[in-house]
Amino acid sequence: MSDQTAAASITATKPHFAVLDGLRGVAAISVVVFHFMELVQPDYTKSFIAHAYLAVDFFFCLSGFVIAYAYDQRLVKLGIGNFLKLRLIRLHPLVIIGSVLGLVCFVFDPWSDLYQKYAGNLLLMFVASCVMIPYPLVRERYFNLFHLNPPTWSLFFEYIANIIYALVLVRIKKPLLWVLTIIAAIALFWEAQVSGNLSLGWSGDTMRGGLARMSFSFLAGMLVYRAQWIIRSKINFAVISVMLFVIFIVPYRDGFNKWFEPISVVFYFPFILALGAGIQQEGTSKKISDFLGEISYPLYMVHYPFIWWFMSWVEAKKPTMGEMTIVTAVGTVLLIGFAYLVMRLLDIPIRQKLKIALVKENK
């Protein structure tokens, strides 16, 4: 193999699981609607999509599966350094883009001057967001780990998972993976019992719960791949999308959540993952899956600064339920379009240039 071919192979990718990509999109859109609904209907027991925060657990499970699928057989040859650079290239441009967008929206919020109270911390807040150092500062916004772009919290844990995978998990055998997954499942159930639910990881006082969420789901995703629990099925993308979405719309009830949520994460999400991995798509269904998969990560990483604007508008103008519902529906569609533009105009070109630089570095 020539040096040029060897270098180019560093950025080579394996075929995607179209249905899993599409499910990631369904989950991302559900998260956007959920974040709107937290303001439209703050009482979770009255929200129609109160359990959509569990989409993050599904993201982690997908990540464990995809990372194991893509790198189990090639990480040793690729090298830890190149693996981590590839993960940075894939994930970090949107971390930076989301941070910039969050800063702009915070400073130029049409309905709030909250930024003035934190003007002396803006630079530190921005840098912390860009390099993903938790900085839960803004009391008025619930002490999010990353105020400028709150969803960054899950990327923080995703990076931890990727580093541990490269250093340790890629080498462990299946029996030990089983043991670690079971231990993580026990920890997840314990966190749910203590907290009453799994809405954990996004704030300074819930970081331990976020670690439990990431640990179990990432390990479970790896286990599904390594055990080859692929369920061959002829069901279509619409059916499995509903099967995932139905978890997000299960009513929110105290006492019920601490059992329903960990059971869903530990048993149901790995099942959906195994089922989705075994479905073949073609035609229009595949195009829809591909589109949803493409916009899922950009949508997840650019929507929340506008949720802050929505919150400021709600607090300042006291709109009616009907007005908020219209903004939620229209806003979700507009955010999908905006995410697509960000992906095409910024994320993809930046990643392409970074990949070219990595290939040149390895010649």
CSV table of C-alpha atoms in Angstrom, one decimal:
chain,number,residue,atom,x,y,z
A,1,MET,CA,0.0,0.0,0.0
A,2,SER,CA,1.4,3.4,-1.0
A,3,ASP,CA,1.9,6.1,1.6
A,4,GLN,CA,-0.9,8.2,-0.1
A,5,THR,CA,-3.3,5.3,0.0
A,6,ALA,CA,-2.5,4.5,3.6
A,7,ALA,CA,-3.0,8.1,4.6
A,8,ALA,CA,-6.3,8.3,2.7
A,9,SER,CA,-7.5,5.2,4.5
A,10,ILE,CA,-7.3,7.1,7.8
A,11,THR,CA,-10.5,9.0,6.9
A,12,ALA,CA,-12.3,6.1,5.1
A,13,THR,CA,-15.7,5.3,6.6
A,14,LYS,CA,-17.7,2.1,6.6
A,15,PRO,CA,-21.3,1.9,5.2
A,16,HIS,CA,-23.9,3.5,7.4
A,17,PHE,CA,-27.0,1.9,8.9
A,18,ALA,CA,-29.6,4.1,7.2
A,19,VAL,CA,-32.4,3.3,9.7
A,20,LEU,CA,-30.2,4.1,12.7
A,21,ASP,CA,-29.3,7.4,11.1
A,22,GLY,CA,-33.0,8.2,10.6
A,23,LEU,CA,-33.8,7.3,14.2
A,24,ARG,CA,-31.2,9.7,15.4
A,25,GLY,CA,-33.0,12.4,13.4
A,26,VAL,CA,-36.3,11.4,14.9
A,27,ALA,CA,-34.8,11.6,18.4
A,28,ALA,CA,-33.1,15.0,17.6
A,29,ILE,CA,-36.4,16.5,16.4
A,30,SER,CA,-38.1,15.2,19.5
A,31,VAL,CA,-35.5,16.9,21.7
A,32,VAL,CA,-36.2,20.2,19.9
A,33,VAL,CA,-40.0,19.9,20.5
A,34,PHE,CA,-39.3,18.9,24.1
A,35,HIS,CA,-37.3,22.0,24.7
A,36,PHE,CA,-40.0,24.2,23.3
A,37,MET,CA,-42.6,22.4,25.4
A,38,GLU,CA,-40.6,22.9,28.6
A,39,LEU,CA,-41.6,26.5,28.2
A,40,VAL,CA,-45.0,26.1,26.7
A,41,GLN,CA,-46.0,23.6,29.4
A,42,PRO,CA,-43.5,23.7,32.3
A,43,ASP,CA,-45.6,21.1,34.2
A,44,TYR,CA,-44.1,17.8,32.8
A,45,THR,CA,-47.2,15.9,33.8
A,46,LYS,CA,-49.2,18.0,31.3
A,47,SER,CA,-46.6,17.8,28.5
A,48,PHE,CA,-47.3,15.5,25.6
A,49,ILE,CA,-43.6,14.8,25.0
A,50,ALA,CA,-42.2,14.9,28.6
A,51,HIS,CA,-39.9,11.9,28.2
A,52,ALA,CA,-38.0,13.1,25.2
A,53,TYR,CA,-34.9,13.8,27.3
A,54,LEU,CA,-34.4,10.0,27.1
A,55,ALA,CA,-33.4,10.6,23.5
A,56,VAL,CA,-29.9,11.4,24.8
A,57,ASP,CA,-29.7,7.9,26.2
A,58,PHE,CA,-30.6,6.6,22.8
A,59,PHE,CA,-27.9,8.8,21.3
A,60,PHE,CA,-25.3,7.3,23.6
A,61,CYS,CA,-26.5,3.8,22.8
A,62,LEU,CA,-26.2,4.6,19.1
A,63,SER,CA,-22.8,6.0,19.6
A,64,GLY,CA,-21.4,2.9,21.4
A,65,PHE,CA,-22.7,0.7,18.6
A,66,VAL,CA,-21.4,2.9,15.7
A,67,ILE,CA,-18.0,3.5,17.3
A,68,ALA,CA,-17.5,-0.3,17.9
A,69,TYR,CA,-18.7,-1.0,14.4
A,70,ALA,CA,-16.4,1.6,12.8
A,71,TYR,CA,-13.3,1.2,14.9
A,72,ASP,CA,-13.0,-2.1,16.7
A,73,GLN,CA,-11.1,-3.7,13.8
A,74,ARG,CA,-9.0,-0.7,12.8
A,75,LEU,CA,-8.2,1.4,15.9
A,76,VAL,CA,-4.9,-0.3,16.7
A,77,LYS,CA,-3.7,0.3,13.1
A,78,LEU,CA,-5.2,3.8,13.0
A,79,GLY,CA,-3.6,4.8,16.3
A,80,ILE,CA,-5.2,6.5,19.3
A,81,GLY,CA,-4.1,10.0,18.2
A,82,ASN,CA,-5.7,9.7,14.7
A,83,PHE,CA,-8.8,8.2,16.2
A,84,LEU,CA,-9.3,11.1,18.6
A,85,LYS,CA,-8.5,13.6,15.8
A,86,LEU,CA,-11.2,12.0,13.6
A,87,ARG,CA,-13.7,12.3,16.4
A,88,LEU,CA,-12.7,15.9,16.9
A,89,ILE,CA,-13.2,16.5,13.2
A,90,ARG,CA,-16.6,14.9,13.3
A,91,LEU,CA,-17.9,16.5,16.4
A,92,HIS,CA,-16.1,19.7,17.3
A,93,PRO,CA,-16.9,22.1,14.4
A,94,LEU,CA,-20.5,22.1,15.6
A,95,VAL,CA,-19.4,22.5,19.2
A,96,ILE,CA,-17.6,25.7,18.1
A,97,ILE,CA,-20.5,26.8,15.8
A,98,GLY,CA,-23.0,26.3,18.6
A,99,SER,CA,-20.9,28.2,21.0
A,100,VAL,CA,-20.6,31.2,18.6
A,101,LEU,CA,-24.3,31.1,18.0
A,102,GLY,CA,-25.0,30.9,21.7
A,103,LEU,CA,-22.8,33.9,22.4
A,104,VAL,CA,-24.5,36.0,19.7
A,105,CYS,CA,-28.0,35.0,20.8
A,106,PHE,CA,-27.1,35.7,24.5
A,107,VAL,CA,-25.7,39.2,23.8
A,108,PHE,CA,-28.4,40.2,21.2
A,109,ASP,CA,-31.4,38.7,22.9
A,110,PRO,CA,-34.4,41.0,21.7
A,111,TRP,CA,-36.3,40.4,25.0
A,112,SER,CA,-33.7,40.2,27.7
A,113,ASP,CA,-30.6,42.0,28.8
A,114,LEU,CA,-29.5,39.2,31.1
A,115,TYR,CA,-26.1,39.1,29.4
A,116,GLN,CA,-25.2,42.4,31.0
A,117,LYS,CA,-25.2,40.8,34.5
A,118,TYR,CA,-22.6,38.3,33.2
A,119,ALA,CA,-20.7,40.6,30.9
A,120,GLY,CA,-17.5,40.1,32.9
A,121,ASN,CA,-17.7,36.4,32.4
A,122,LEU,CA,-18.6,36.3,28.8
A,123,LEU,CA,-15.2,35.5,27.4
A,124,LEU,CA,-14.6,32.8,30.0
A,125,MET,CA,-18.1,31.4,29.3
A,126,PHE,CA,-17.4,31.3,25.6
A,127,VAL,CA,-14.0,29.7,25.9
A,128,ALA,CA,-15.3,27.1,28.3
A,129,SER,CA,-18.1,26.3,25.9
A,130,CYS,CA,-15.7,26.0,22.9
A,131,VAL,CA,-13.2,23.7,24.8
A,132,MET,CA,-16.1,21.9,26.7
A,133,ILE,CA,-15.0,22.7,30.3
A,134,PRO,CA,-18.2,22.7,32.4
A,135,TYR,CA,-19.0,26.2,33.7
A,136,PRO,CA,-22.4,26.2,35.5
A,137,LEU,CA,-22.7,30.0,36.1
A,138,VAL,CA,-26.0,31.4,35.1
A,139,ARG,CA,-28.5,31.0,38.0
A,140,GLU,CA,-31.4,32.5,36.0
A,141,ARG,CA,-31.0,29.7,33.4
A,142,TYR,CA,-30.7,26.7,35.8
A,143,PHE,CA,-26.9,26.5,36.1
A,144,ASN,CA,-26.5,24.6,32.9
A,145,LEU,CA,-23.0,23.2,32.5
A,146,PHE,CA,-22.7,25.1,29.2
A,147,HIS,CA,-25.1,28.1,29.3
A,148,LEU,CA,-24.4,29.4,25.8
A,149,ASN,CA,-25.4,26.0,24.2
A,150,PRO,CA,-26.8,23.6,26.9
A,151,PRO,CA,-26.8,20.4,24.7
A,152,THR,CA,-23.0,20.5,24.8
A,153,TRP,CA,-23.3,18.7,28.1
A,154,SER,CA,-23.9,15.4,26.3
A,155,LEU,CA,-21.0,16.0,24.0
A,156,PHE,CA,-18.8,16.5,27.0
A,157,PHE,CA,-19.8,12.9,28.1
A,158,GLU,CA,-19.5,11.7,24.6
A,159,TYR,CA,-15.9,12.8,24.5
A,160,ILE,CA,-15.2,11.0,27.8
A,161,ALA,CA,-16.7,7.8,26.3
A,162,ASN,CA,-14.6,8.1,23.1
A,163,ILE,CA,-11.4,8.6,25.1
A,164,ILE,CA,-12.1,5.7,27.4
A,165,TYR,CA,-13.0,3.6,24.4
A,166,ALA,CA,-9.7,4.3,22.7
A,167,LEU,CA,-7.6,3.7,25.8
A,168,VAL,CA,-9.4,0.7,27.3
A,169,LEU,CA,-12.8,-0.5,25.9
A,170,VAL,CA,-11.5,-1.3,22.4
A,171,ARG,CA,-9.3,-4.0,23.9
A,172,ILE,CA,-11.6,-5.7,26.4
A,173,LYS,CA,-13.2,-9.0,25.7
A,174,LYS,CA,-16.9,-9.6,25.6
A,175,PRO,CA,-17.2,-11.2,29.1
A,176,LEU,CA,-15.7,-8.1,30.7
A,177,LEU,CA,-17.9,-5.9,28.6
A,178,TRP,CA,-20.9,-7.8,29.9
A,179,VAL,CA,-19.7,-7.2,33.5
A,180,LEU,CA,-19.1,-3.5,33.0
A,181,THR,CA,-22.5,-3.1,31.3
A,182,ILE,CA,-24.3,-4.8,34.1
A,183,ILE,CA,-22.5,-2.6,36.7
A,184,ALA,CA,-23.4,0.5,34.7
A,185,ALA,CA,-27.1,-0.7,34.5
A,186,ILE,CA,-27.2,-1.1,38.3
A,187,ALA,CA,-25.7,2.4,38.7
A,188,LEU,CA,-28.3,3.8,36.3
A,189,PHE,CA,-31.2,2.2,38.2
A,190,TRP,CA,-29.7,3.6,41.4
A,191,GLU,CA,-29.5,7.1,40.0
A,192,ALA,CA,-33.1,6.9,38.9
A,193,GLN,CA,-34.3,5.8,42.3
A,194,VAL,CA,-32.3,8.6,44.0
A,195,SER,CA,-33.3,11.4,41.6
A,196,GLY,CA,-36.8,10.1,40.7
A,197,ASN,CA,-36.0,10.4,37.0
A,198,LEU,CA,-33.1,10.3,34.5
A,199,SER,CA,-33.1,14.0,33.5
A,200,LEU,CA,-29.5,14.2,34.7
A,201,GLY,CA,-26.1,15.3,33.5
A,202,TRP,CA,-26.9,18.8,32.2
A,203,SER,CA,-26.3,20.8,35.4
A,204,GLY,CA,-23.5,21.1,37.9
A,205,ASP,CA,-25.4,19.1,40.6
A,206,THR,CA,-26.5,16.2,38.2
A,207,MET,CA,-23.1,15.4,36.5
A,208,ARG,CA,-22.8,12.1,38.3
A,209,GLY,CA,-26.1,11.0,36.8
A,210,GLY,CA,-24.9,12.1,33.4
A,211,LEU,CA,-21.9,9.8,33.8
A,212,ALA,CA,-24.2,6.9,34.6
A,213,ARG,CA,-26.4,7.6,31.6
A,214,MET,CA,-23.4,7.7,29.3
A,215,SER,CA,-21.7,4.7,30.8
A,216,PHE,CA,-24.6,2.3,30.5
A,217,SER,CA,-25.9,3.3,27.1
A,218,PHE,CA,-22.4,3.5,25.4
A,219,LEU,CA,-21.5,0.1,26.8
A,220,ALA,CA,-24.8,-1.3,25.8
A,221,GLY,CA,-24.4,-0.1,22.2
A,222,MET,CA,-21.0,-1.7,22.1
A,223,LEU,CA,-22.4,-4.9,23.4
A,224,VAL,CA,-25.2,-5.0,20.8
A,225,TYR,CA,-22.5,-4.7,18.1
A,226,ARG,CA,-20.0,-7.2,19.5
A,227,ALA,CA,-22.6,-9.8,20.3
A,228,GLN,CA,-24.1,-9.2,16.9
A,229,TRP,CA,-27.6,-8.8,18.2
A,230,ILE,CA,-28.9,-7.7,14.9
A,231,ILE,CA,-32.6,-8.5,14.4
A,232,ARG,CA,-33.5,-9.0,10.7
A,233,SER,CA,-36.9,-7.5,10.0
A,234,LYS,CA,-39.0,-6.3,7.1
A,235,ILE,CA,-40.7,-3.5,9.1
A,236,ASN,CA,-40.3,-0.1,7.6
A,237,PHE,CA,-38.7,3.1,8.9
A,238,ALA,CA,-42.1,4.7,9.8
A,239,VAL,CA,-43.0,1.8,12.1
A,240,ILE,CA,-39.7,1.7,14.0
A,241,SER,CA,-39.8,5.5,14.3
A,242,VAL,CA,-43.1,5.2,16.0
A,243,MET,CA,-41.7,2.5,18.2
A,244,LEU,CA,-39.0,4.9,19.4
A,245,PHE,CA,-41.2,8.0,19.6
A,246,VAL,CA,-43.8,6.3,21.7
A,247,ILE,CA,-41.3,6.2,24.7
A,248,PHE,CA,-41.0,10.0,24.5
A,249,ILE,CA,-44.7,10.6,24.8
A,250,VAL,CA,-45.4,8.2,27.7
A,251,PRO,CA,-47.0,10.4,30.4
A,252,TYR,CA,-44.7,11.8,33.1
A,253,ARG,CA,-45.7,10.6,36.6
A,254,ASP,CA,-43.8,10.8,39.9
A,255,GLY,CA,-43.0,7.4,41.3
A,256,PHE,CA,-43.5,5.8,37.9
A,257,ASN,CA,-40.6,7.6,36.2
A,258,LYS,CA,-37.9,6.1,38.4
A,259,TRP,CA,-38.8,2.6,37.1
A,260,PHE,CA,-40.1,3.4,33.6
A,261,GLU,CA,-37.1,5.4,32.5
A,262,PRO,CA,-34.2,3.0,33.5
A,263,ILE,CA,-36.2,0.0,32.2
A,264,SER,CA,-36.7,1.8,28.8
A,265,VAL,CA,-33.0,2.7,28.6
A,266,VAL,CA,-31.6,-0.6,29.8
A,267,PHE,CA,-33.9,-2.9,27.8
A,268,TYR,CA,-36.0,-1.1,25.2
A,269,PHE,CA,-33.4,1.2,23.6
A,270,PRO,CA,-30.9,-1.6,22.9
A,271,PHE,CA,-33.8,-3.6,21.4
A,272,ILE,CA,-34.7,-0.7,19.1
A,273,LEU,CA,-31.0,-0.4,18.2
A,274,ALA,CA,-30.7,-4.1,17.3
A,275,LEU,CA,-34.0,-4.0,15.3
A,276,GLY,CA,-33.0,-0.8,13.5
A,277,ALA,CA,-29.6,-2.2,12.5
A,278,GLY,CA,-31.2,-5.2,10.8
A,279,ILE,CA,-33.7,-3.2,8.6
A,280,GLN,CA,-32.7,-2.6,5.0
A,281,GLN,CA,-34.1,0.6,3.4
A,282,GLU,CA,-34.4,1.7,-0.2
A,283,GLY,CA,-36.2,4.3,-2.3
A,284,THR,CA,-38.0,7.2,-0.6
A,285,SER,CA,-37.8,5.7,2.9
A,286,LYS,CA,-34.0,5.6,2.6
A,287,LYS,CA,-33.9,9.2,1.4
A,288,ILE,CA,-35.9,10.3,4.4
A,289,SER,CA,-33.7,8.3,6.7
A,290,ASP,CA,-30.6,9.8,5.2
A,291,PHE,CA,-31.9,13.3,5.4
A,292,LEU,CA,-32.9,12.9,9.1
A,293,GLY,CA,-29.6,11.4,9.9
A,294,GLU,CA,-27.7,14.2,8.2
A,295,ILE,CA,-29.5,17.0,10.0
A,296,SER,CA,-29.7,15.3,13.4
A,297,TYR,CA,-26.4,16.4,14.9
A,298,PRO,CA,-26.5,19.9,13.4
A,299,LEU,CA,-30.1,20.4,14.7
A,300,TYR,CA,-29.2,19.1,18.1
A,301,MET,CA,-26.2,21.5,18.3
A,302,VAL,CA,-27.7,24.8,16.9
A,303,HIS,CA,-31.3,24.8,18.2
A,304,TYR,CA,-30.9,25.8,21.9
A,305,PRO,CA,-29.7,29.4,21.6
A,306,PHE,CA,-33.1,30.1,20.0
A,307,ILE,CA,-34.8,28.2,22.8
A,308,TRP,CA,-33.3,30.9,25.1
A,309,TRP,CA,-34.8,33.5,22.9
A,310,PHE,CA,-38.2,31.7,23.1
A,311,MET,CA,-37.8,31.7,26.9
A,312,SER,CA,-37.0,35.4,27.0
A,313,TRP,CA,-40.1,36.1,24.8
A,314,VAL,CA,-42.4,34.0,27.0
A,315,GLU,CA,-41.1,35.8,30.1
A,316,ALA,CA,-41.4,39.3,28.6
A,317,LYS,CA,-44.6,39.0,26.6
A,318,LYS,CA,-46.6,36.4,28.4
A,319,PRO,CA,-48.1,34.9,25.2
A,320,THR,CA,-51.1,32.7,25.1
A,321,MET,CA,-50.9,28.9,24.8
A,322,GLY,CA,-52.1,29.2,21.2
A,323,GLU,CA,-49.3,31.7,20.3
A,324,MET,CA,-46.7,29.5,21.9
A,325,THR,CA,-48.0,26.4,20.1
A,326,ILE,CA,-47.7,28.2,16.8
A,327,VAL,CA,-44.2,29.4,17.5
A,328,THR,CA,-43.2,25.8,18.6
A,329,ALA,CA,-44.5,24.3,15.3
A,330,VAL,CA,-43.1,26.9,13.0
A,331,GLY,CA,-39.9,27.2,15.0
A,332,THR,CA,-39.2,23.5,14.8
A,333,VAL,CA,-39.6,23.6,11.0
A,334,LEU,CA,-37.4,26.7,10.7
A,335,LEU,CA,-34.7,25.2,12.9
A,336,ILE,CA,-34.6,22.0,10.8
A,337,GLY,CA,-34.0,24.3,7.8
A,338,PHE,CA,-31.4,26.3,9.6
A,339,ALA,CA,-29.6,23.2,10.8
A,340,TYR,CA,-29.5,22.0,7.1
A,341,LEU,CA,-27.9,25.3,6.0
A,342,VAL,CA,-25.4,25.2,8.8
A,343,MET,CA,-24.5,21.7,7.9
A,344,ARG,CA,-24.1,22.5,4.1
A,345,LEU,CA,-22.4,25.9,4.4
A,346,LEU,CA,-20.2,25.4,7.5
A,347,ASP,CA,-20.0,22.0,9.1
A,348,ILE,CA,-19.3,19.8,6.0
A,349,PRO,CA,-16.8,22.2,4.3
A,350,ILE,CA,-14.9,22.6,7.6
A,351,ARG,CA,-14.8,18.9,8.2
A,352,GLN,CA,-13.6,18.3,4.6
A,353,LYS,CA,-10.7,20.7,5.1
A,354,LEU,CA,-9.8,19.2,8.4
A,355,LYS,CA,-9.8,15.7,6.9
A,356,ILE,CA,-7.5,16.8,4.1
A,357,ALA,CA,-5.1,18.3,6.6
A,358,LEU,CA,-5.1,15.0,8.6
A,359,VAL,CA,-4.4,13.0,5.5
A,360,LYS,CA,-1.5,15.3,4.6
A,361,GLU,CA,-0.2,15.0,8.2
A,362,ASN,CA,-0.1,11.2,7.9
A,363,LYS,CA,1.7,11.0,4.5
